[in-house]
Short mmCIF file of C-alpha atoms in Angstrom, two decimals:
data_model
loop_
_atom_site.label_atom_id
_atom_site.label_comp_id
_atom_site.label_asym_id
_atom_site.label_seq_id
_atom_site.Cartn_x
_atom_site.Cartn_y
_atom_site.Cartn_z
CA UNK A 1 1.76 -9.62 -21.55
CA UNK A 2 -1.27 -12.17 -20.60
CA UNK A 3 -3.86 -12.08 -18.14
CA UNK A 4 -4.94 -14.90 -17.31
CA UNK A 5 -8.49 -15.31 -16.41
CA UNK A 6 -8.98 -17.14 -13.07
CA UNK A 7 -11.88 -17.60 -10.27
CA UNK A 8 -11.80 -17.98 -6.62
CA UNK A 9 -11.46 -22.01 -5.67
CA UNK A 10 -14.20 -23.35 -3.12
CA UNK A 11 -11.53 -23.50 -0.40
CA UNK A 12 -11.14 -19.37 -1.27
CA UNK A 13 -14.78 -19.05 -1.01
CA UNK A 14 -15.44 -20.32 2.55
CA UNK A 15 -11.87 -17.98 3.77
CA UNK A 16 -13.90 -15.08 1.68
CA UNK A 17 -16.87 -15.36 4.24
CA UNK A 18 -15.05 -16.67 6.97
CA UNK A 19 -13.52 -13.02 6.87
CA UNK A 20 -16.89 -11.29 6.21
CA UNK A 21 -18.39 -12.73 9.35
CA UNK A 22 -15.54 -11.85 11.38
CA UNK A 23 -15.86 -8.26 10.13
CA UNK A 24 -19.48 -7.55 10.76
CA UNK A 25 -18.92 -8.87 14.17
CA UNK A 26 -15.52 -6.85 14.84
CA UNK A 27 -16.24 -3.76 13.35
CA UNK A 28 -20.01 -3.18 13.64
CA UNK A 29 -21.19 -0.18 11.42
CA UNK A 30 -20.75 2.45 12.69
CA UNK A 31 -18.10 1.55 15.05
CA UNK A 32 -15.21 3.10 13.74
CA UNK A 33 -13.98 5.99 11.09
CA UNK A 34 -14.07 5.00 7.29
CA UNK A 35 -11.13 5.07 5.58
CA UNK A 36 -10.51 5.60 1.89
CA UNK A 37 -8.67 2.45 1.20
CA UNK A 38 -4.86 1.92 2.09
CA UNK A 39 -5.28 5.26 3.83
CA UNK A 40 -7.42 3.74 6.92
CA UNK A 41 -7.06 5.02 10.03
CA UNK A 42 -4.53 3.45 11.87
CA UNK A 43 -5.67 1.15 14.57
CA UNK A 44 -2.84 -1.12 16.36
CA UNK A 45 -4.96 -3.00 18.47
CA UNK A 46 -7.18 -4.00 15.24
CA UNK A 47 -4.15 -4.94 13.45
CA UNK A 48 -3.16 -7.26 16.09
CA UNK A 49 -6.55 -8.62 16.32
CA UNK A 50 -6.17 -9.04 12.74
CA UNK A 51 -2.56 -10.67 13.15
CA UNK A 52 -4.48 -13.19 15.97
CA UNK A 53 -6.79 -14.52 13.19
CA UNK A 54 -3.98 -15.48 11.11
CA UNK A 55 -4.67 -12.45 8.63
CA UNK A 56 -1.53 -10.76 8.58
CA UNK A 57 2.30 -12.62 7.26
CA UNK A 58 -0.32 -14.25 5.48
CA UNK A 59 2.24 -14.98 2.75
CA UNK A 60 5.38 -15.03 4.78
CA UNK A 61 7.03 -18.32 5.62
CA UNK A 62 5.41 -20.73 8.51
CA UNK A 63 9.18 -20.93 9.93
CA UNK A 64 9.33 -17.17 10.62
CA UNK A 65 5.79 -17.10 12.24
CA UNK A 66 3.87 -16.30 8.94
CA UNK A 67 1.16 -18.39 7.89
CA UNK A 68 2.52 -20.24 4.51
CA UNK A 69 -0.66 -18.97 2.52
CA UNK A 70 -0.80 -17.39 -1.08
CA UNK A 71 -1.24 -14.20 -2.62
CA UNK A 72 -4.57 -14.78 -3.64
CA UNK A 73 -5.71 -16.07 -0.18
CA UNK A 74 -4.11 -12.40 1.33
CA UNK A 75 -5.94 -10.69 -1.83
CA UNK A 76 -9.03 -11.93 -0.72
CA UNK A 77 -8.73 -10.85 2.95
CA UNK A 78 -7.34 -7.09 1.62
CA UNK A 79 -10.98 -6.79 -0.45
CA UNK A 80 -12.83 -7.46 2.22
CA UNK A 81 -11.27 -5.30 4.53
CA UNK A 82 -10.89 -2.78 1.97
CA UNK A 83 -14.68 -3.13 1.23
CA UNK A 84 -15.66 -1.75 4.69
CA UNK A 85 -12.99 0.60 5.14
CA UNK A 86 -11.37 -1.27 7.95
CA UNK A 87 -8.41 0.75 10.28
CA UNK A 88 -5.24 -1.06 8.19
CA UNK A 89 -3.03 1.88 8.54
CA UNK A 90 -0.84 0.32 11.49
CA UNK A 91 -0.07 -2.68 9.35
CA UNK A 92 -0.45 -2.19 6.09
CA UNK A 93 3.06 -0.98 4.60
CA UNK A 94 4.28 -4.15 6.59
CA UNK A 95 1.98 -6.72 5.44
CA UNK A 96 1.38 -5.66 2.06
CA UNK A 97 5.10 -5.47 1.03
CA UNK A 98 8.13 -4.41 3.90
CA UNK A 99 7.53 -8.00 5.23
CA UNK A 100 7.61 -9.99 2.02
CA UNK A 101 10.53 -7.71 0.99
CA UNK A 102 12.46 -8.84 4.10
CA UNK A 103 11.40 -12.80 3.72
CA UNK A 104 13.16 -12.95 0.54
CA UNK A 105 16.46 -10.27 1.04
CA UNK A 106 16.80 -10.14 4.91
CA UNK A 107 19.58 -11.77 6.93
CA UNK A 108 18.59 -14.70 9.27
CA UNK A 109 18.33 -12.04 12.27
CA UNK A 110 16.49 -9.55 10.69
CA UNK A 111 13.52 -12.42 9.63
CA UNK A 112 13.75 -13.32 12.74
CA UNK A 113 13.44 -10.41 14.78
CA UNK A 114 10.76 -8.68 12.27
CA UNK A 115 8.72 -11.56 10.73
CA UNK A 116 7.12 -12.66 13.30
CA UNK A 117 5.56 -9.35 14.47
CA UNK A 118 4.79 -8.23 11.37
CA UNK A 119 2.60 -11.35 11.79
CA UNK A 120 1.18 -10.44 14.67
CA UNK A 121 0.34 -7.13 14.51
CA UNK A 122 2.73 -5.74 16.29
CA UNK A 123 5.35 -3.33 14.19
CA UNK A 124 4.64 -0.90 11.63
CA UNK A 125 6.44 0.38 8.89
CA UNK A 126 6.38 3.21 6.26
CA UNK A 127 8.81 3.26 3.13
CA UNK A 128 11.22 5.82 2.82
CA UNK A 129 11.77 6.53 -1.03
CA UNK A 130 10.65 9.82 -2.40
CA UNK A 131 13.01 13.35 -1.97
CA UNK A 132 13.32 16.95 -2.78
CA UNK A 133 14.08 17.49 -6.35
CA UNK A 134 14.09 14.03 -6.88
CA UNK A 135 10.14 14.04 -8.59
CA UNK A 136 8.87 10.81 -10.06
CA UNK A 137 12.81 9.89 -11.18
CA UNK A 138 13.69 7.51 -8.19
CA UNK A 139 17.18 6.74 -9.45
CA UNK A 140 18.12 10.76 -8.70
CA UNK A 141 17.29 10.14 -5.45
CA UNK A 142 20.70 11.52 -3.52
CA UNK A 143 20.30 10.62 0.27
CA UNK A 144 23.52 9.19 0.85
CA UNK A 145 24.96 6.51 3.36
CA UNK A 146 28.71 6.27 3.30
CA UNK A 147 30.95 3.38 4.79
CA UNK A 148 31.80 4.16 8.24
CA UNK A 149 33.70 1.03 10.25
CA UNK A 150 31.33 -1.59 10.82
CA UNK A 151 28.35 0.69 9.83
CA UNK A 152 26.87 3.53 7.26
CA UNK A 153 26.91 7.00 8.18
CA UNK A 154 23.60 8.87 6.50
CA UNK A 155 22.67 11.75 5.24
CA UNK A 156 20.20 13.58 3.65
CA UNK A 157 16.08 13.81 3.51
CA UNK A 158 13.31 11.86 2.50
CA UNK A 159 9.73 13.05 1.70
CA UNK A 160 6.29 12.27 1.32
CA UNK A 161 6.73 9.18 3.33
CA UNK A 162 3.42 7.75 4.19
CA UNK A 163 2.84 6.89 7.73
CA UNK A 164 6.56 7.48 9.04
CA UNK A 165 5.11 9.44 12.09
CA UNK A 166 3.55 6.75 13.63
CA UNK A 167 5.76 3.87 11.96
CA UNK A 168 7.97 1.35 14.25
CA UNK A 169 10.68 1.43 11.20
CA UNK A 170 11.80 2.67 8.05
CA UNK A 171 12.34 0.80 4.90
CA UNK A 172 14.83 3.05 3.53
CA UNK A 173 16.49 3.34 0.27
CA UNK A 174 20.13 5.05 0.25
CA UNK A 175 22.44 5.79 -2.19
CA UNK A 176 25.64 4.15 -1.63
CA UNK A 177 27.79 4.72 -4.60
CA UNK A 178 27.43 7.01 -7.85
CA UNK A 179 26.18 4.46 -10.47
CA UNK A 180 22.45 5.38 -10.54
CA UNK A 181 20.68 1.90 -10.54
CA UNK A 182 23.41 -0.38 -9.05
CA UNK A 183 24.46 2.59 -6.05
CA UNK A 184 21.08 2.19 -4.16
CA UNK A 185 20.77 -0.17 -1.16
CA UNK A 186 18.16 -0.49 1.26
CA UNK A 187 17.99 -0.37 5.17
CA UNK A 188 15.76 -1.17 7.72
CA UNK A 189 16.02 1.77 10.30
CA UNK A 190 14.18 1.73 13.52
CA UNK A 191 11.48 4.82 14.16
CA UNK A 192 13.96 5.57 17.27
CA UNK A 193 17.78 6.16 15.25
CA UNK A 194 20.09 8.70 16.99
CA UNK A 195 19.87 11.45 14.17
CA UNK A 196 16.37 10.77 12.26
CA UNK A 197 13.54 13.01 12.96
CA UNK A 198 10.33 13.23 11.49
CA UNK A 199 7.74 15.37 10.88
CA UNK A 200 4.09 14.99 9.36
CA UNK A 201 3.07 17.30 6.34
CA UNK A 202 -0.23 19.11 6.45
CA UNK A 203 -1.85 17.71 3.67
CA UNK A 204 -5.15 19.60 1.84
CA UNK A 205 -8.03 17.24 3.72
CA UNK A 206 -6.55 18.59 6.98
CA UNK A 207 -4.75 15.17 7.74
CA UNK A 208 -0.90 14.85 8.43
CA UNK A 209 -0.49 11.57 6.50
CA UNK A 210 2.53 12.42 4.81
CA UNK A 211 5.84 12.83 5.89
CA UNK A 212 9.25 14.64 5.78
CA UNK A 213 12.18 12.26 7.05
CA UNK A 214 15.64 14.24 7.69
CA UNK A 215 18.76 12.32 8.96
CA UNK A 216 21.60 13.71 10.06
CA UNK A 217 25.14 12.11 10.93
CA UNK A 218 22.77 9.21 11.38
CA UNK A 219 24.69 5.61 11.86
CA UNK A 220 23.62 2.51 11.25
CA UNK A 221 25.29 -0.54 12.05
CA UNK A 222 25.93 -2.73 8.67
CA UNK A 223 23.17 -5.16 10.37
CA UNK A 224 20.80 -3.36 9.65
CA UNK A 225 21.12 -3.24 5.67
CA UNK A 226 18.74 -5.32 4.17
CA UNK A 227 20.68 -7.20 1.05
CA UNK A 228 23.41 -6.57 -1.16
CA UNK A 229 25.39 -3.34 -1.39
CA UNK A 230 24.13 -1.87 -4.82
CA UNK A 231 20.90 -4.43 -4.62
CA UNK A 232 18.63 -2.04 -3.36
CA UNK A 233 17.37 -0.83 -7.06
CA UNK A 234 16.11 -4.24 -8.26
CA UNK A 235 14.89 -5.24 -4.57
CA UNK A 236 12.33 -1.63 -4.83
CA UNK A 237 11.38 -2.88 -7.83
CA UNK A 238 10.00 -6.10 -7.28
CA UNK A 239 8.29 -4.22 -4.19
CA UNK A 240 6.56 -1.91 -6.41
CA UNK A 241 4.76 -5.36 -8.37
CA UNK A 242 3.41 -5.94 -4.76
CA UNK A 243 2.05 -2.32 -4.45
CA UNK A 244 1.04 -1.79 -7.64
CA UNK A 245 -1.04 -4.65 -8.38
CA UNK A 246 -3.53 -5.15 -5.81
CA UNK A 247 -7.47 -4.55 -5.09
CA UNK A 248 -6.12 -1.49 -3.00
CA UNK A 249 -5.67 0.65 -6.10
CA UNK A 250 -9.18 0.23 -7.33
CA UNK A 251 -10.69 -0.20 -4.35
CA UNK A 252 -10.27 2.73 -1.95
CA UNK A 253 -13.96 4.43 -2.80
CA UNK A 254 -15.56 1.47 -2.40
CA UNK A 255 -17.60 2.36 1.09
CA UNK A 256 -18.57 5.12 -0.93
CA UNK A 257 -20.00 3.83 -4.08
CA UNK A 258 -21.96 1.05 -1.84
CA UNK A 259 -23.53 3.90 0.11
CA UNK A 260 -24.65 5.63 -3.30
CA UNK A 261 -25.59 2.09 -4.69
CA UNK A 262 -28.20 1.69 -1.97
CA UNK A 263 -29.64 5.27 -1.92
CA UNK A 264 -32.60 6.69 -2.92
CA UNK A 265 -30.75 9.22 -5.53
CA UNK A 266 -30.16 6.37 -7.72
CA UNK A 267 -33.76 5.13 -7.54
CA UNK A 268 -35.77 6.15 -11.07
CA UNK A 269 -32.23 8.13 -12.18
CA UNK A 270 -31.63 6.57 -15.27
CA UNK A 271 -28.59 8.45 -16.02
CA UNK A 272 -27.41 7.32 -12.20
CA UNK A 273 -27.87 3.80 -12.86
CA UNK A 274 -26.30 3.51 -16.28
CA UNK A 275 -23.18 5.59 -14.39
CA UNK A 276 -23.63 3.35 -11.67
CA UNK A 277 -24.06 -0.47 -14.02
CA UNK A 278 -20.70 0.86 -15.65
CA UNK A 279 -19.05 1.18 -12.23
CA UNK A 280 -20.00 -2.02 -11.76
CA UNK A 281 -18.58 -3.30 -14.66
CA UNK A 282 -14.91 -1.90 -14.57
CA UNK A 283 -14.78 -2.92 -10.97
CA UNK A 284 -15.38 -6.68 -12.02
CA UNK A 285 -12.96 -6.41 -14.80
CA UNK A 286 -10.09 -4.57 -12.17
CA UNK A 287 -10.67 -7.38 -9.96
CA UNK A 288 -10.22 -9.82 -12.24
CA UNK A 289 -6.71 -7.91 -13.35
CA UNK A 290 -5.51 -8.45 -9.84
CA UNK A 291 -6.57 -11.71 -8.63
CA UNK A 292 -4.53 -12.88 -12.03
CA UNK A 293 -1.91 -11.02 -10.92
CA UNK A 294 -1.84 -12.55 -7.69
CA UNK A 295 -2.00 -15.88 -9.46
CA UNK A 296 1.25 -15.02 -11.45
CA UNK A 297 2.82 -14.53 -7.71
CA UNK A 298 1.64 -17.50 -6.54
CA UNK A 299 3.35 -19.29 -9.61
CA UNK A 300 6.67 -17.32 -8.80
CA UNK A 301 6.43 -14.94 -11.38
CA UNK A 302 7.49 -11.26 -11.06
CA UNK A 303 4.61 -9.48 -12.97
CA UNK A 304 5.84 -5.58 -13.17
CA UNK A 305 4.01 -4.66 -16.54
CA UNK A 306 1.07 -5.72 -15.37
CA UNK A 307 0.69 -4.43 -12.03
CA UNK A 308 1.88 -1.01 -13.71
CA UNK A 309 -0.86 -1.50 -16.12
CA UNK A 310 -3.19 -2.23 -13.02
CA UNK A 311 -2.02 0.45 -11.02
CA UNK A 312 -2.32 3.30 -14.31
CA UNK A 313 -6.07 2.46 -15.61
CA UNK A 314 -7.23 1.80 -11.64
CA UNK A 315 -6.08 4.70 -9.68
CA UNK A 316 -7.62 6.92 -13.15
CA UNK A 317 -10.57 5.00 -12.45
CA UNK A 318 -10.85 5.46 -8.69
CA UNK A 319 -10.31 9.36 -9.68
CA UNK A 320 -13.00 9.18 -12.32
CA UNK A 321 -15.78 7.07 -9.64
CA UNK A 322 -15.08 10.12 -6.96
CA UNK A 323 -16.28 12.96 -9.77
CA UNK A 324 -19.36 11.12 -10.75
CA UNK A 325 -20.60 10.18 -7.42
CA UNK A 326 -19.88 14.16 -6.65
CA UNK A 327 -21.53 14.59 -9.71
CA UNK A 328 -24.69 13.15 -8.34
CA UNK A 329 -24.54 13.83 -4.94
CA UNK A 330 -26.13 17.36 -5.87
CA UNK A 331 -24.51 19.68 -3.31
CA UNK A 332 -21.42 20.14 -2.25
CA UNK A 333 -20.54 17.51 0.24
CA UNK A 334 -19.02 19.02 4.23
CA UNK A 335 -15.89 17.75 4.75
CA UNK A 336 -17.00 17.70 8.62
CA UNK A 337 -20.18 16.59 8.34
CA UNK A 338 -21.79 13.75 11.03
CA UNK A 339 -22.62 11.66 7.99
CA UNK A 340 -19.18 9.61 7.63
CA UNK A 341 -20.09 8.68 4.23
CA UNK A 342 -20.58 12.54 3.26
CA UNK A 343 -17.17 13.86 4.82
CA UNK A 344 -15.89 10.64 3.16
CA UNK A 345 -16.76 12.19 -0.11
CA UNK A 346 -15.41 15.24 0.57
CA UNK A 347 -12.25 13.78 1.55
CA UNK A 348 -11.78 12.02 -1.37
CA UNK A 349 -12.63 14.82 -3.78
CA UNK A 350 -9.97 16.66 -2.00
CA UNK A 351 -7.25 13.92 -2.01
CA UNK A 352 -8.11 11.55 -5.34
CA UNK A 353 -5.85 13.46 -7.37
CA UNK A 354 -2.67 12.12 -5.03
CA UNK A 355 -3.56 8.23 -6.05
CA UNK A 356 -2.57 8.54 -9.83
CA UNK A 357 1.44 9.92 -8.39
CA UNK A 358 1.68 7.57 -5.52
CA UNK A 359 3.20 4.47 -6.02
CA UNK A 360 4.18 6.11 -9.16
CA UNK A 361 2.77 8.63 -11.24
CA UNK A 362 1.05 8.00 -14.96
CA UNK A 363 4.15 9.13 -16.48
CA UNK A 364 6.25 6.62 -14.73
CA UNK A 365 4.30 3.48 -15.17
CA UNK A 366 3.39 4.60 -18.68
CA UNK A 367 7.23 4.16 -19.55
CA UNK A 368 7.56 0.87 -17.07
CA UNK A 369 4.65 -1.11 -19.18
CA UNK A 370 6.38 0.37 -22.77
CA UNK A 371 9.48 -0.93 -21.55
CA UNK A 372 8.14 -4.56 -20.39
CA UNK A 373 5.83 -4.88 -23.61
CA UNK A 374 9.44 -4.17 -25.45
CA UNK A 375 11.37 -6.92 -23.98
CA UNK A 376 9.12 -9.41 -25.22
#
């Protein structure tokens, strides 16, 4: 495993404060709820104003209504977004990986029909993965589609499936035969499907994020399966190196630790700043992690230990940023209060431990980097 260390060209520079100005004028402080990272609020008519700017598909090809850029370039306009806690929750699933995902397996129709308004703004979608009893072990998952004429008949229940509610589609991964990696394949299912309901999960910050996905006697036509019979295992996998290597797993307190940067309590703390320079630090070092990642992408390589590696010291990181800015916040902070950068604390002290298991818990990516460093 190497790491390249890279910078930002001159050309990524100006699209770095190109997107900065267009922020401050879009979403004035103040203007709109924080989010915690990937977690925004979700916002469709900011994601298509987003999607008009060219800021979305970013990656995806020109022919199919993307934009033909690189994965740095979309790296750099995730930080900034990420930076102010911008409303990405519409889009994000889609941009980040669903649409790639569907530019490199899809059939003709399907990039097509989705590429485009993934591009603009203009569909959603949420991936449907986890299950009961299933835990961390993806490969037990048992939600089966069977062969039925020119379709799959479905059955069975997904959970924890962020954003489903107010999705436009499902990426959905079904088992279609009994060999455990090579009897998964995926399917793209619209939010609408005859036989799929949804419903959100309370979750402990009083938000209904999450959700539980049942489907019963559902059919889908066979156009709607999204590569190979069997494929779906190694297709979720090369996902994962687009979700698990990004600024978005190191960067989702960042609207809080700019708010304690700049206030008094850090003023004449010693102990504050020193917490505060080594913040500081590990952030530069994280960011440098992904942009190389997102250089090995560009170059057409599939890094999966690394963005493991990214995703298991970042999201500890992120954990470990949220207890020491409680730590000097000196009260508890009100999950309701008017200050959005107080209940933003409090919401993240109350959901931080989630971001080590999403994605992938510590356990899991712990075996995924032992494995990589093996092969080589």
């Amino acid at each position: 495993m190497r790491l390249e260390a890279t910078e930002l060209t001159d050309d990524e520079r100006a699209l770095q404060q190109e997107v900065r100005s267009w922020l401050r004028k879009r979403l004035p402080v103040g203007s709109y709820p924080l989010g915690l990272g990937m977690s925004g609020e979700i916002d469709p008519e900011f994601s298509r104003d987003l999607g008009a700017q060219g800021w979305l598909g970013m990656a995806l090809p020109t022919e199919y209504g993307g934009h033909g850029r690189t994965a740095v370039e979309r790296l750099i306009v995730v930080e900034e977004l990420l930076a102010v806690g911008a409303p990405v929750g519409f889009h994000w699933v889609g941009d980040r990986q669903s649409g790639p995902s569907i530019a490199k397996h899809g059939t003709e129709e399907q990039k097509r029909d989705l590429l485009p308004r993934i591009a603009r703004g203009e569909v959603s979608f949420a991936i449907g993965m986890s299950e009961p009893d299933s835990g961390s072990d993806l490969a037990s998952l048992r939600t089966r589609a069977v062969r039925e004429g020119d379709g799959w008949r479905v059955n069975g229940t997904k959970i924890w499936t962020s954003g489903a509610y107010e999705s436009t589609h499902i990426l959905a991964l079904f088992r279609t035969s009994e060999d455990k990696h090579t009897g998964l394949t995926q399917f793209i299912v619209p939010r609408e499907t005859e036989g799929m309901s949804i419903n959100k999960i309370p979750f402990i910050d009083g938000t209904r994020h999450f959700c539980e996905i049942s489907f019963e006697d559902m059919y889908l036509p066979d156009s709607l399966r999204m590569g190979e019979v069997g494929g779906g295992w190694g297709q979720n996998t090369a996902e994962l190196v687009l979700e698990r290597g990004g600024v978005d797993r190191w960067m989702s307190v960042m609207p809080i630790l700019e708010n304690w940067a700049t206030s008094r309590s850090v003023e004449g703390d010693a102990a504050a700043a020193a917490d505060l320079g080594a913040i500081a630090a590990r952030s530069w070092a994280f960011r440098g992690m992904s942009l190389s990642v997102a250089r090995m992408v560009d170059e057409g390589k599939s890094p999966v230990t690394e963005a493991a590696l990214i995703k298991e010291m970042a999201t500890r990181f992120e954990q470990e940023c949220t207890d020491i800015v409680a730590r000097h916040y000196g009260r508890t902070p009100d999950l309701h209060s008017d200050d959005p950068h107080e209940s933003l604390l409090a919401r993240a002290i109350l959901v931080s431990p989630s971001w080590s298991i999403r994605g992938g818990t510590n356990e899991i990516l712990r075996t995924v980097i032992s494995k990589g460093l093996n092969k080589r």
